[in-house]
PDB file of C-alpha atoms in Angstrom:
ATOM      1  CA  ASP A   7     -54.321 -88.064 194.256  1.00  0.00           C
ATOM      2  CA  ALA A   8     -57.289 -89.232 192.225  1.00  0.00           C
ATOM      3  CA  ASP A   9     -59.460 -91.970 193.706  1.00  0.00           C
ATOM      4  CA  VAL A  10     -59.674 -93.708 190.313  1.00  0.00           C
ATOM      5  CA  THR A  11     -56.416 -93.624 188.374  1.00  0.00           C
ATOM      6  CA  GLN A  12     -55.983 -94.576 184.742  1.00  0.00           C
ATOM      7  CA  THR A  13     -52.698 -95.136 182.949  1.00  0.00           C
ATOM      8  CA  PRO A  14     -51.670 -94.094 180.404  1.00  0.00           C
ATOM      9  CA  ARG A  15     -53.579 -90.836 180.013  1.00  0.00           C
ATOM     10  CA  ASN A  16     -52.697 -90.623 176.356  1.00  0.00           C
ATOM     11  CA  ARG A  17     -51.287 -93.205 173.988  1.00  0.00           C
ATOM     12  CA  ILE A  18     -50.584 -93.365 170.294  1.00  0.00           C
ATOM     13  CA  THR A  19     -49.971 -96.776 168.809  1.00  0.00           C
ATOM     14  CA  LYS A  20     -49.957 -98.597 165.502  1.00  0.00           C
ATOM     15  CA  THR A  21     -52.380-101.075 164.013  1.00  0.00           C
ATOM     16  CA  GLY A  22     -51.752-104.602 165.249  1.00  0.00           C
ATOM     17  CA  LYS A  23     -50.018-103.636 168.481  1.00  0.00           C
ATOM     18  CA  ARG A  24     -51.130-104.958 171.842  1.00  0.00           C
ATOM     19  CA  ILE A  25     -52.230-102.254 174.257  1.00  0.00           C
ATOM     20  CA  MET A  26     -53.147-102.403 177.925  1.00  0.00           C
ATOM     21  CA  LEU A  27     -54.994 -99.662 179.760  1.00  0.00           C
ATOM     22  CA  GLU A  28     -54.772 -99.912 183.502  1.00  0.00           C
ATOM     23  CA  CYS A  29     -57.128 -98.735 186.199  1.00  0.00           C
ATOM     24  CA  SER A  30     -56.632 -98.689 189.920  1.00  0.00           C
ATOM     25  CA  GLN A  31     -58.898 -97.325 192.628  1.00  0.00           C
ATOM     26  CA  THR A  32     -58.591 -96.410 196.272  1.00  0.00           C
ATOM     27  CA  LYS A  33     -62.325 -96.068 196.912  1.00  0.00           C
ATOM     28  CA  GLY A  34     -62.733 -99.635 198.133  1.00  0.00           C
ATOM     29  CA  HIS A  35     -65.545-100.262 195.643  1.00  0.00           C
ATOM     30  CA  ASP A  36     -66.386-103.762 194.493  1.00  0.00           C
ATOM     31  CA  ARG A  37     -67.668-102.795 191.082  1.00  0.00           C
ATOM     32  CA  MET A  38     -65.519-101.624 188.196  1.00  0.00           C
ATOM     33  CA  TYR A  39     -66.329-100.768 184.606  1.00  0.00           C
ATOM     34  CA  TRP A  40     -64.698 -99.882 181.313  1.00  0.00           C
ATOM     35  CA  TYR A  41     -66.537 -97.489 179.003  1.00  0.00           C
ATOM     36  CA  ARG A  42     -65.594 -96.151 175.612  1.00  0.00           C
ATOM     37  CA  GLN A  43     -66.537 -92.628 174.452  1.00  0.00           C
ATOM     38  CA  ASP A  44     -66.791 -91.656 170.803  1.00  0.00           C
ATOM     39  CA  PRO A  45     -68.035 -88.303 169.491  1.00  0.00           C
ATOM     40  CA  GLY A  46     -71.778 -88.453 168.922  1.00  0.00           C
ATOM     41  CA  LEU A  47     -72.116 -91.881 170.495  1.00  0.00           C
ATOM     42  CA  GLY A  48     -71.851 -91.129 174.184  1.00  0.00           C
ATOM     43  CA  LEU A  49     -70.367 -93.685 176.550  1.00  0.00           C
ATOM     44  CA  ARG A  50     -70.729 -97.363 175.762  1.00  0.00           C
ATOM     45  CA  LEU A  51     -69.953-100.178 178.165  1.00  0.00           C
ATOM     46  CA  ILE A  52     -67.167-102.559 177.174  1.00  0.00           C
ATOM     47  CA  TYR A  53     -66.813-104.791 180.251  1.00  0.00           C
ATOM     48  CA  TYR A  54     -67.837-104.712 183.868  1.00  0.00           C
ATOM     49  CA  SER A  55     -66.874-106.606 187.001  1.00  0.00           C
ATOM     50  CA  PHE A  56     -68.905-106.796 190.186  1.00  0.00           C
ATOM     51  CA  ASP A  57     -66.144-108.523 192.137  1.00  0.00           C
ATOM     52  CA  VAL A  58     -62.760-110.143 191.527  1.00  0.00           C
ATOM     53  CA  LYS A  59     -64.281-113.401 190.279  1.00  0.00           C
ATOM     54  CA  ASP A  60     -67.054-111.814 188.242  1.00  0.00           C
ATOM     55  CA  ILE A  61     -66.425-110.357 184.782  1.00  0.00           C
ATOM     56  CA  ASN A  62     -69.128-109.631 182.240  1.00  0.00           C
ATOM     57  CA  LYS A  63     -69.273-108.380 178.694  1.00  0.00           C
ATOM     58  CA  GLY A  64     -70.903-105.084 177.943  1.00  0.00           C
ATOM     59  CA  GLU A  65     -72.457-103.969 174.685  1.00  0.00           C
ATOM     60  CA  ILE A  66     -69.198-103.574 172.717  1.00  0.00           C
ATOM     61  CA  SER A  67     -66.751-106.189 174.018  1.00  0.00           C
ATOM     62  CA  ASP A  68     -65.509-107.516 170.666  1.00  0.00           C
ATOM     63  CA  GLY A  69     -61.793-106.858 170.238  1.00  0.00           C
ATOM     64  CA  TYR A  70     -61.258-106.242 173.955  1.00  0.00           C
ATOM     65  CA  SER A  71     -60.390-108.338 176.988  1.00  0.00           C
ATOM     66  CA  VAL A  72     -60.112-107.488 180.676  1.00  0.00           C
ATOM     67  CA  SER A  73     -58.414-108.709 183.804  1.00  0.00           C
ATOM     68  CA  ARG A  74     -59.486-108.036 187.387  1.00  0.00           C
ATOM     69  CA  GLN A  75     -56.193-108.571 189.191  1.00  0.00           C
ATOM     70  CA  ALA A  76     -57.482-107.451 192.575  1.00  0.00           C
ATOM     71  CA  GLN A  77     -60.413-105.584 194.012  1.00  0.00           C
ATOM     72  CA  ALA A  78     -58.611-102.347 193.246  1.00  0.00           C
ATOM     73  CA  LYS A  79     -57.295-103.117 189.754  1.00  0.00           C
ATOM     74  CA  PHE A  80     -59.100-103.633 186.465  1.00  0.00           C
ATOM     75  CA  SER A  81     -57.170-103.668 183.181  1.00  0.00           C
ATOM     76  CA  LEU A  82     -58.444-103.418 179.620  1.00  0.00           C
ATOM     77  CA  SER A  83     -56.474-104.977 176.778  1.00  0.00           C
ATOM     78  CA  LEU A  84     -56.612-104.570 173.040  1.00  0.00           C
ATOM     79  CA  GLU A  85     -54.854-107.667 171.719  1.00  0.00           C
ATOM     80  CA  SER A  86     -54.411-106.298 168.208  1.00  0.00           C
ATOM     81  CA  ALA A  87     -55.376-102.658 167.992  1.00  0.00           C
ATOM     82  CA  ILE A  88     -57.221-101.333 164.952  1.00  0.00           C
ATOM     83  CA  PRO A  89     -57.938 -97.717 163.939  1.00  0.00           C
ATOM     84  CA  ASN A  90     -61.637 -97.834 164.842  1.00  0.00           C
ATOM     85  CA  GLN A  91     -60.613 -98.463 168.447  1.00  0.00           C
ATOM     86  CA  THR A  92     -59.356 -94.900 168.549  1.00  0.00           C
ATOM     87  CA  ALA A  93     -61.427 -93.387 171.363  1.00  0.00           C
ATOM     88  CA  LEU A  94     -61.461 -92.015 174.886  1.00  0.00           C
ATOM     89  CA  TYR A  95     -61.638 -94.828 177.436  1.00  0.00           C
ATOM     90  CA  PHE A  96     -62.999 -94.430 180.938  1.00  0.00           C
ATOM     91  CA  CYS A  97     -62.672 -96.653 183.948  1.00  0.00           C
ATOM     92  CA  ALA A  98     -65.351 -96.237 186.594  1.00  0.00           C
ATOM     93  CA  THR A  99     -66.259 -97.704 189.956  1.00  0.00           C
ATOM     94  CA  SER A 100     -69.379 -97.971 192.042  1.00  0.00           C
ATOM     95  CA  VAL A 101     -70.156 -99.272 195.478  1.00  0.00           C
ATOM     96  CA  HIS A 102     -72.263-102.360 195.931  1.00  0.00           C
ATOM     97  CA  SER A 103     -74.935-101.280 198.325  1.00  0.00           C
ATOM     98  CA  GLY A 104     -77.620-103.483 196.921  1.00  0.00           C
ATOM     99  CA  SER A 105     -80.233-102.344 194.488  1.00  0.00           C
ATOM    100  CA  PRO A 106     -80.463 -99.809 192.928  1.00  0.00           C
ATOM    101  CA  THR A 107     -77.136 -99.020 191.298  1.00  0.00           C
ATOM    102  CA  GLY A 108     -75.682 -95.770 192.517  1.00  0.00           C
ATOM    103  CA  GLU A 109     -73.254 -93.201 191.291  1.00  0.00           C
ATOM    104  CA  LEU A 110     -70.332 -94.064 189.045  1.00  0.00           C
ATOM    105  CA  PHE A 111     -66.951 -92.590 189.957  1.00  0.00           C
ATOM    106  CA  PHE A 112     -64.811 -92.036 186.893  1.00  0.00           C
ATOM    107  CA  GLY A 113     -61.118 -91.950 186.205  1.00  0.00           C
ATOM    108  CA  GLU A 114     -59.691 -89.123 184.140  1.00  0.00           C
ATOM    109  CA  GLY A 115     -59.845 -91.067 180.899  1.00  0.00           C
ATOM    110  CA  SER A 116     -57.267 -92.594 178.585  1.00  0.00           C
ATOM    111  CA  ARG A 117     -57.161 -91.233 175.075  1.00  0.00           C
ATOM    112  CA  LEU A 118     -56.017 -93.918 172.661  1.00  0.00           C
ATOM    113  CA  THR A 119     -55.102 -93.254 169.050  1.00  0.00           C
ATOM    114  CA  VAL A 120     -54.490 -96.190 166.720  1.00  0.00           C
ATOM    115  CA  LEU A 121     -52.715 -95.274 163.491  1.00  0.00           C
TER     116      LEU A 121
ATOM    117  CA  ALA B  25     -81.771-103.074 174.423  1.00  0.00           C
ATOM    118  CA  GLN B  26     -82.798-100.406 176.817  1.00  0.00           C
ATOM    119  CA  THR B  27     -81.892 -96.927 175.726  1.00  0.00           C
ATOM    120  CA  VAL B  28     -81.376 -93.373 176.853  1.00  0.00           C
ATOM    121  CA  THR B  29     -82.300 -90.657 174.364  1.00  0.00           C
ATOM    122  CA  GLN B  30     -80.991 -87.131 174.421  1.00  0.00           C
ATOM    123  CA  SER B  31     -82.748 -85.460 171.519  1.00  0.00           C
ATOM    124  CA  GLN B  32     -80.678 -82.263 171.491  1.00  0.00           C
ATOM    125  CA  PRO B  33     -77.120 -82.856 170.231  1.00  0.00           C
ATOM    126  CA  GLU B  34     -76.325 -79.180 170.836  1.00  0.00           C
ATOM    127  CA  MET B  35     -77.851 -76.356 172.832  1.00  0.00           C
ATOM    128  CA  SER B  36     -76.829 -72.792 173.511  1.00  0.00           C
ATOM    129  CA  VAL B  37     -77.818 -70.334 176.203  1.00  0.00           C
ATOM    130  CA  GLN B  38     -76.978 -66.769 177.116  1.00  0.00           C
ATOM    131  CA  GLU B  39     -75.097 -66.227 180.322  1.00  0.00           C
ATOM    132  CA  ALA B  40     -77.518 -65.754 183.271  1.00  0.00           C
ATOM    133  CA  GLU B  41     -80.399 -67.334 181.360  1.00  0.00           C
ATOM    134  CA  THR B  42     -82.061 -70.718 181.940  1.00  0.00           C
ATOM    135  CA  VAL B  43     -81.738 -73.765 179.734  1.00  0.00           C
ATOM    136  CA  THR B  44     -83.341 -77.189 179.828  1.00  0.00           C
ATOM    137  CA  LEU B  45     -81.715 -80.345 178.473  1.00  0.00           C
ATOM    138  CA  SER B  46     -84.040 -83.225 177.713  1.00  0.00           C
ATOM    139  CA  CYS B  47     -83.633 -86.941 178.341  1.00  0.00           C
ATOM    140  CA  THR B  48     -85.950 -89.893 177.967  1.00  0.00           C
ATOM    141  CA  TYR B  49     -85.097 -93.383 179.086  1.00  0.00           C
ATOM    142  CA  ASP B  50     -86.434 -96.859 178.908  1.00  0.00           C
ATOM    143  CA  THR B  51     -85.837 -99.103 181.892  1.00  0.00           C
ATOM    144  CA  SER B  52     -87.620-102.149 183.224  1.00  0.00           C
ATOM    145  CA  GLU B  53     -86.303-101.543 186.723  1.00  0.00           C
ATOM    146  CA  SER B  54     -88.854-100.591 189.352  1.00  0.00           C
ATOM    147  CA  ASP B  55     -86.507 -98.891 191.797  1.00  0.00           C
ATOM    148  CA  TYR B  56     -83.603 -96.964 190.359  1.00  0.00           C
ATOM    149  CA  TYR B  57     -81.524 -93.821 190.222  1.00  0.00           C
ATOM    150  CA  LEU B  58     -81.158 -91.516 187.251  1.00  0.00           C
ATOM    151  CA  PHE B  59     -78.106 -89.351 186.726  1.00  0.00           C
ATOM    152  CA  TRP B  60     -76.852 -86.314 184.853  1.00  0.00           C
ATOM    153  CA  TYR B  61     -73.100 -86.098 184.314  1.00  0.00           C
ATOM    154  CA  LYS B  62     -71.138 -83.127 183.002  1.00  0.00           C
ATOM    155  CA  GLN B  63     -67.984 -83.419 180.910  1.00  0.00           C
ATOM    156  CA  PRO B  64     -66.091 -80.114 180.524  1.00  0.00           C
ATOM    157  CA  PRO B  65     -63.198 -79.749 178.063  1.00  0.00           C
ATOM    158  CA  SER B  66     -60.917 -81.255 180.702  1.00  0.00           C
ATOM    159  CA  ARG B  67     -62.806 -84.526 179.836  1.00  0.00           C
ATOM    160  CA  GLN B  68     -63.405 -85.384 183.475  1.00  0.00           C
ATOM    161  CA  MET B  69     -66.851 -86.915 184.113  1.00  0.00           C
ATOM    162  CA  ILE B  70     -68.542 -85.024 186.941  1.00  0.00           C
ATOM    163  CA  LEU B  71     -71.824 -85.943 188.586  1.00  0.00           C
ATOM    164  CA  VAL B  72     -74.247 -83.031 188.373  1.00  0.00           C
ATOM    165  CA  ILE B  73     -77.387 -84.431 189.956  1.00  0.00           C
ATOM    166  CA  ARG B  74     -79.098 -87.693 190.881  1.00  0.00           C
ATOM    167  CA  GLN B  75     -82.797 -88.516 191.097  1.00  0.00           C
ATOM    168  CA  GLU B  76     -84.253 -91.418 193.050  1.00  0.00           C
ATOM    169  CA  ALA B  77     -87.122 -92.824 191.034  1.00  0.00           C
ATOM    170  CA  TYR B  78     -89.278 -93.667 194.011  1.00  0.00           C
ATOM    171  CA  LYS B  79     -89.164 -90.056 195.192  1.00  0.00           C
ATOM    172  CA  GLN B  80     -91.806 -87.812 193.645  1.00  0.00           C
ATOM    173  CA  GLN B  81     -89.938 -84.639 194.584  1.00  0.00           C
ATOM    174  CA  ASN B  82     -87.595 -83.365 191.895  1.00  0.00           C
ATOM    175  CA  ALA B  83     -83.936 -83.246 192.884  1.00  0.00           C
ATOM    176  CA  THR B  84     -82.141 -79.901 193.078  1.00  0.00           C
ATOM    177  CA  GLU B  85     -78.481 -78.999 193.499  1.00  0.00           C
ATOM    178  CA  ASN B  86     -77.951 -75.257 193.653  1.00  0.00           C
ATOM    179  CA  ARG B  87     -78.614 -73.939 190.113  1.00  0.00           C
ATOM    180  CA  PHE B  88     -79.333 -77.423 188.761  1.00  0.00           C
ATOM    181  CA  SER B  89     -82.699 -79.119 189.008  1.00  0.00           C
ATOM    182  CA  VAL B  90     -84.537 -81.900 187.275  1.00  0.00           C
ATOM    183  CA  ASN B  91     -88.050 -82.359 185.976  1.00  0.00           C
ATOM    184  CA  PHE B  92     -88.696 -86.043 186.561  1.00  0.00           C
ATOM    185  CA  GLN B  93     -91.788 -87.544 184.979  1.00  0.00           C
ATOM    186  CA  LYS B  94     -91.706 -91.232 185.905  1.00  0.00           C
ATOM    187  CA  ALA B  95     -94.734 -92.331 183.899  1.00  0.00           C
ATOM    188  CA  ALA B  96     -93.395 -90.636 180.799  1.00  0.00           C
ATOM    189  CA  LYS B  97     -89.834 -91.825 181.559  1.00  0.00           C
ATOM    190  CA  SER B  98     -88.581 -88.308 181.146  1.00  0.00           C
ATOM    191  CA  PHE B  99     -85.725 -86.772 183.108  1.00  0.00           C
ATOM    192  CA  SER B 100     -84.794 -83.262 181.987  1.00  0.00           C
ATOM    193  CA  LEU B 101     -82.082 -81.069 183.488  1.00  0.00           C
ATOM    194  CA  LYS B 102     -82.679 -77.372 184.102  1.00  0.00           C
ATOM    195  CA  ILE B 103     -79.739 -75.039 184.572  1.00  0.00           C
ATOM    196  CA  SER B 104     -80.663 -71.672 186.018  1.00  0.00           C
ATOM    197  CA  ASP B 105     -78.538 -68.535 185.905  1.00  0.00           C
ATOM    198  CA  SER B 106     -76.187 -70.175 183.398  1.00  0.00           C
ATOM    199  CA  GLN B 107     -72.509 -69.470 183.840  1.00  0.00           C
ATOM    200  CA  LEU B 108     -69.603 -69.723 181.426  1.00  0.00           C
ATOM    201  CA  GLY B 109     -68.299 -72.654 183.433  1.00  0.00           C
ATOM    202  CA  ASP B 110     -71.451 -74.621 182.652  1.00  0.00           C
ATOM    203  CA  ALA B 111     -70.287 -75.049 179.058  1.00  0.00           C
ATOM    204  CA  ALA B 112     -69.737 -78.781 178.636  1.00  0.00           C
ATOM    205  CA  MET B 113     -71.126 -82.034 177.317  1.00  0.00           C
ATOM    206  CA  TYR B 114     -73.987 -83.302 179.446  1.00  0.00           C
ATOM    207  CA  PHE B 115     -74.872 -86.985 179.637  1.00  0.00           C
ATOM    208  CA  CYS B 116     -78.005 -88.552 181.024  1.00  0.00           C
ATOM    209  CA  ALA B 117     -77.752 -92.091 182.444  1.00  0.00           C
ATOM    210  CA  SER B 118     -80.266 -94.703 183.530  1.00  0.00           C
ATOM    211  CA  PRO B 119     -79.987 -98.334 184.643  1.00  0.00           C
ATOM    212  CA  THR B 120     -80.436-101.463 182.616  1.00  0.00           C
ATOM    213  CA  PRO B 121     -80.410-105.048 183.905  1.00  0.00           C
ATOM    214  CA  ALA B 122     -77.000-106.620 184.462  1.00  0.00           C
ATOM    215  CA  GLN B 123     -75.812-110.052 185.523  1.00  0.00           C
ATOM    216  CA  GLY B 124     -76.949-111.470 188.817  1.00  0.00           C
ATOM    217  CA  GLY B 125     -80.061-109.353 189.122  1.00  0.00           C
ATOM    218  CA  SER B 126     -78.134-106.111 189.455  1.00  0.00           C
ATOM    219  CA  GLU B 127     -77.987-103.134 187.110  1.00  0.00           C
ATOM    220  CA  LYS B 128     -75.490-101.217 185.052  1.00  0.00           C
ATOM    221  CA  LEU B 129     -75.749 -97.690 183.702  1.00  0.00           C
ATOM    222  CA  VAL B 130     -76.525 -96.812 180.107  1.00  0.00           C
ATOM    223  CA  PHE B 131     -75.670 -93.340 178.846  1.00  0.00           C
ATOM    224  CA  GLY B 132     -77.257 -91.100 176.272  1.00  0.00           C
ATOM    225  CA  LYS B 133     -75.259 -89.683 173.378  1.00  0.00           C
ATOM    226  CA  GLY B 134     -74.876 -86.348 175.082  1.00  0.00           C
ATOM    227  CA  THR B 135     -75.849 -82.707 174.623  1.00  0.00           C
ATOM    228  CA  LYS B 136     -73.154 -80.122 174.004  1.00  0.00           C
ATOM    229  CA  LEU B 137     -74.021 -76.936 175.869  1.00  0.00           C
ATOM    230  CA  THR B 138     -72.530 -73.625 174.796  1.00  0.00           C
ATOM    231  CA  VAL B 139     -72.863 -70.606 177.076  1.00  0.00           C
ATOM    232  CA  ASN B 140     -72.641 -67.258 175.303  1.00  0.00           C
ATOM    233  CA  PRO B 141     -71.367 -64.208 177.204  1.00  0.00           C
TER     234      PRO B 141
END
Protein backbone atom coordinates (compact mmCIF):
# COMPACT_ATOMS: atom_id res chain seq x y z
CA ASP A 1 0.00 0.00 0.00
CA ALA A 2 1.10 3.54 -0.75
CA ASP A 3 2.49 5.59 2.13
CA VAL A 4 0.53 8.65 0.96
CA THR A 5 -2.94 7.82 -0.31
CA GLN A 6 -5.23 10.18 -2.17
CA THR A 7 -8.91 9.63 -2.88
CA PRO A 8 -10.46 9.85 -5.36
CA ARG A 9 -7.84 9.22 -8.04
CA ASN A 10 -10.07 10.64 -10.72
CA ARG A 11 -13.23 12.70 -10.50
CA ILE A 12 -15.47 14.46 -12.95
CA THR A 13 -17.91 16.98 -11.55
CA LYS A 14 -20.04 19.91 -12.59
CA THR A 15 -19.64 23.62 -12.00
CA GLY A 16 -20.95 24.67 -8.61
CA LYS A 17 -20.60 21.28 -6.93
CA ARG A 18 -18.73 20.82 -3.68
CA ILE A 19 -15.76 18.49 -3.94
CA MET A 20 -13.47 17.04 -1.30
CA LEU A 21 -10.13 15.44 -2.03
CA GLU A 22 -8.78 13.36 0.79
CA CYS A 23 -5.24 12.50 1.74
CA SER A 24 -4.01 10.10 4.36
CA GLN A 25 -0.46 9.07 5.19
CA THR A 26 1.22 6.30 7.13
CA LYS A 27 4.68 7.88 7.16
CA GLY A 28 4.19 9.56 10.52
CA HIS A 29 5.17 12.94 9.08
CA ASP A 30 4.04 16.16 10.71
CA ARG A 31 3.97 18.23 7.56
CA MET A 32 1.40 17.92 4.80
CA TYR A 33 0.83 19.88 1.62
CA TRP A 34 -1.60 20.27 -1.24
CA TYR A 35 -0.20 21.19 -4.65
CA ARG A 36 -1.94 21.75 -7.95
CA GLN A 37 -0.34 20.84 -11.30
CA ASP A 38 -1.35 22.46 -14.57
CA PRO A 39 0.36 21.90 -17.93
CA GLY A 40 3.12 24.46 -18.40
CA LEU A 41 2.78 25.82 -14.88
CA GLY A 42 4.45 23.15 -12.81
CA LEU A 43 3.30 22.49 -9.26
CA ARG A 44 1.87 25.34 -7.23
CA LEU A 45 1.22 25.22 -3.50
CA ILE A 46 -2.39 25.60 -2.38
CA TYR A 47 -2.19 25.01 1.38
CA TYR A 48 0.25 23.52 3.83
CA SER A 49 0.11 22.34 7.42
CA PHE A 50 3.08 21.83 9.70
CA ASP A 51 1.02 20.18 12.43
CA VAL A 52 -2.62 19.55 13.31
CA LYS A 53 -3.15 23.07 14.66
CA ASP A 54 -1.17 24.85 11.97
CA ILE A 55 -2.64 25.56 8.53
CA ASN A 56 -1.26 28.11 6.10
CA LYS A 57 -2.21 29.43 2.71
CA GLY A 58 0.04 28.82 -0.23
CA GLU A 59 0.32 30.88 -3.39
CA ILE A 60 -3.05 29.87 -4.90
CA SER A 61 -5.48 29.30 -2.02
CA ASP A 62 -8.45 31.26 -3.38
CA GLY A 63 -11.42 28.98 -3.97
CA TYR A 64 -10.01 26.22 -1.76
CA SER A 65 -10.20 25.27 1.90
CA VAL A 66 -8.50 22.53 3.91
CA SER A 67 -8.99 20.53 7.06
CA ARG A 68 -6.30 18.74 9.06
CA GLN A 69 -8.41 16.15 10.86
CA ALA A 70 -5.47 14.33 12.39
CA GLN A 71 -1.74 14.09 11.94
CA ALA A 72 -2.32 11.55 9.20
CA LYS A 73 -5.21 13.21 7.35
CA PHE A 74 -5.36 16.40 5.31
CA SER A 75 -8.38 17.16 3.11
CA LEU A 76 -8.79 19.74 0.36
CA SER A 77 -12.22 21.13 -0.44
CA LEU A 78 -13.58 23.07 -3.37
CA GLU A 79 -16.76 24.65 -2.02
CA SER A 80 -18.13 25.55 -5.45
CA ALA A 81 -16.06 24.05 -8.22
CA ILE A 82 -15.37 26.02 -11.39
CA PRO A 83 -13.86 24.84 -14.70
CA ASN A 84 -10.49 26.53 -14.15
CA GLN A 85 -10.00 24.29 -11.12
CA THR A 86 -9.64 21.39 -13.51
CA ALA A 87 -6.15 20.10 -12.70
CA LEU A 88 -4.07 17.32 -11.19
CA TYR A 89 -3.88 17.67 -7.41
CA PHE A 90 -1.10 16.25 -5.29
CA CYS A 91 -0.89 15.70 -1.58
CA ALA A 92 2.60 15.50 -0.14
CA THR A 93 4.25 15.01 3.23
CA SER A 94 7.61 15.79 4.74
CA VAL A 95 9.25 15.09 8.04
CA HIS A 96 10.00 17.89 10.45
CA SER A 97 13.63 17.43 11.24
CA GLY A 98 14.39 21.07 11.69
CA SER A 99 15.90 23.26 9.04
CA PRO A 100 16.36 22.75 6.14
CA THR A 101 13.23 21.29 4.59
CA GLY A 102 13.80 17.83 3.22
CA GLU A 103 12.25 15.59 0.65
CA LEU A 104 8.56 15.69 -0.18
CA PHE A 105 6.75 12.36 -0.42
CA PHE A 106 3.88 12.52 -2.87
CA GLY A 107 0.59 10.73 -3.24
CA GLU A 108 -0.40 9.39 -6.63
CA GLY A 109 -2.42 12.45 -7.55
CA SER A 110 -6.11 13.18 -7.97
CA ARG A 111 -7.21 14.28 -11.41
CA LEU A 112 -10.21 16.58 -11.15
CA THR A 113 -12.28 17.69 -14.12
CA VAL A 114 -14.90 20.39 -13.66
CA LEU A 115 -17.41 20.64 -16.50
CA ALA B 1 8.16 35.83 -4.65
CA GLN B 2 11.05 33.49 -4.90
CA THR B 3 11.14 31.50 -8.09
CA VAL B 4 12.55 28.45 -9.79
CA THR B 5 13.25 28.76 -13.51
CA GLN B 6 13.54 25.87 -15.90
CA SER B 7 14.35 27.51 -19.22
CA GLN B 8 13.85 24.43 -21.40
CA PRO B 9 10.17 23.45 -21.70
CA GLU B 10 11.17 20.46 -23.84
CA MET B 11 14.35 18.53 -24.50
CA SER B 12 15.15 15.44 -26.50
CA VAL B 13 18.06 13.03 -26.39
CA GLN B 14 19.12 9.91 -28.23
CA GLU B 15 19.18 6.71 -26.27
CA ALA B 16 22.62 6.16 -24.64
CA GLU B 17 23.55 9.83 -25.00
CA THR B 18 23.88 12.47 -22.28
CA VAL B 19 21.51 15.34 -21.66
CA THR B 20 21.56 18.26 -19.24
CA LEU B 21 18.45 19.97 -17.89
CA SER B 22 18.94 23.44 -16.49
CA CYS B 23 17.48 25.08 -13.40
CA THR B 24 18.09 28.38 -11.69
CA TYR B 25 16.56 29.34 -8.39
CA ASP B 26 16.27 32.28 -6.11
CA THR B 27 16.23 31.61 -2.39
CA SER B 28 17.11 33.70 0.62
CA GLU B 29 17.79 30.62 2.72
CA SER B 30 21.37 30.04 3.77
CA ASP B 31 21.16 26.31 4.40
CA TYR B 32 18.89 24.30 2.16
CA TYR B 33 18.32 21.31 -0.06
CA LEU B 34 17.60 21.39 -3.77
CA PHE B 35 15.69 18.64 -5.53
CA TRP B 36 15.00 17.16 -8.94
CA TYR B 37 11.78 15.18 -9.29
CA LYS B 38 10.72 13.02 -12.22
CA GLN B 39 7.13 12.55 -13.34
CA PRO B 40 6.66 9.71 -15.86
CA PRO B 41 3.36 9.22 -17.72
CA SER B 42 2.07 7.32 -14.68
CA ARG B 43 2.01 10.85 -13.07
CA GLN B 44 3.75 9.66 -9.93
CA MET B 45 6.27 12.19 -8.56
CA ILE B 46 9.60 10.45 -7.98
CA LEU B 47 12.65 11.96 -6.33
CA VAL B 48 15.64 11.73 -8.66
CA ILE B 49 18.36 13.48 -6.70
CA ARG B 50 18.93 15.89 -3.82
CA GLN B 51 21.74 18.38 -3.26
CA GLU B 52 22.68 19.85 0.10
CA ALA B 53 23.62 23.47 -0.46
CA TYR B 54 26.36 23.54 2.13
CA LYS B 55 28.14 20.65 0.41
CA GLN B 56 30.48 21.70 -2.39
CA GLN B 57 30.56 18.21 -3.89
CA ASN B 58 27.96 17.61 -6.57
CA ALA B 59 25.44 14.89 -5.79
CA THR B 60 25.32 11.75 -7.93
CA GLU B 61 22.85 8.88 -8.10
CA ASN B 62 23.89 6.25 -10.62
CA ARG B 63 23.40 7.83 -14.07
CA PHE B 64 22.08 11.08 -12.60
CA SER B 65 24.30 13.89 -11.38
CA VAL B 66 24.00 17.57 -10.72
CA ASN B 67 26.13 20.59 -11.48
CA PHE B 68 25.53 22.83 -8.49
CA GLN B 69 26.80 26.39 -8.69
CA LYS B 70 25.74 28.03 -5.42
CA ALA B 71 26.93 31.54 -6.20
CA ALA B 72 25.13 31.50 -9.52
CA LYS B 73 22.10 29.74 -7.97
CA SER B 74 22.22 27.16 -10.69
CA PHE B 75 21.32 23.50 -10.26
CA SER B 76 21.40 21.50 -13.49
CA LEU B 77 20.66 17.79 -13.86
CA LYS B 78 22.81 15.59 -16.07
CA ILE B 79 21.49 12.24 -17.25
CA SER B 80 24.15 9.95 -18.66
CA ASP B 81 23.55 6.93 -20.86
CA SER B 82 19.91 7.96 -21.36
CA GLN B 83 17.37 5.18 -21.37
CA LEU B 84 13.84 5.02 -22.75
CA GLY B 85 12.54 4.90 -19.20
CA ASP B 86 14.04 8.32 -18.51
CA ALA B 87 11.36 9.92 -20.68
CA ALA B 88 9.32 12.07 -18.31
CA MET B 89 8.66 15.55 -17.00
CA TYR B 90 11.44 16.75 -14.74
CA PHE B 91 10.86 19.35 -12.04
CA CYS B 92 13.43 21.30 -10.10
CA ALA B 93 12.50 22.47 -6.58
CA SER B 94 14.05 24.87 -4.09
CA PRO B 95 12.93 26.25 -0.72
CA THR B 96 11.24 29.51 0.04
CA PRO B 97 10.42 30.91 3.49
CA ALA B 98 7.28 29.58 5.16
CA GLN B 99 5.47 30.35 8.39
CA GLY B 100 7.30 30.00 11.66
CA GLY B 101 10.78 30.35 10.23
CA SER B 102 10.57 27.13 8.26
CA GLU B 103 10.56 26.58 4.51
CA LYS B 104 8.34 25.16 1.82
CA LEU B 105 9.30 23.96 -1.64
CA VAL B 106 8.70 25.90 -4.83
CA PHE B 107 8.77 24.04 -8.14
CA GLY B 108 9.79 25.06 -11.61
CA LYS B 109 7.44 24.69 -14.56
CA GLY B 110 9.12 21.53 -15.70
CA THR B 111 11.09 20.17 -18.65
CA LYS B 112 9.60 17.43 -20.79
CA LEU B 113 12.32 14.98 -21.77
CA THR B 114 11.88 12.75 -24.80
CA VAL B 115 14.29 9.86 -25.35
CA ASN B 116 14.60 8.73 -28.96
CA PRO B 117 15.54 5.11 -29.72
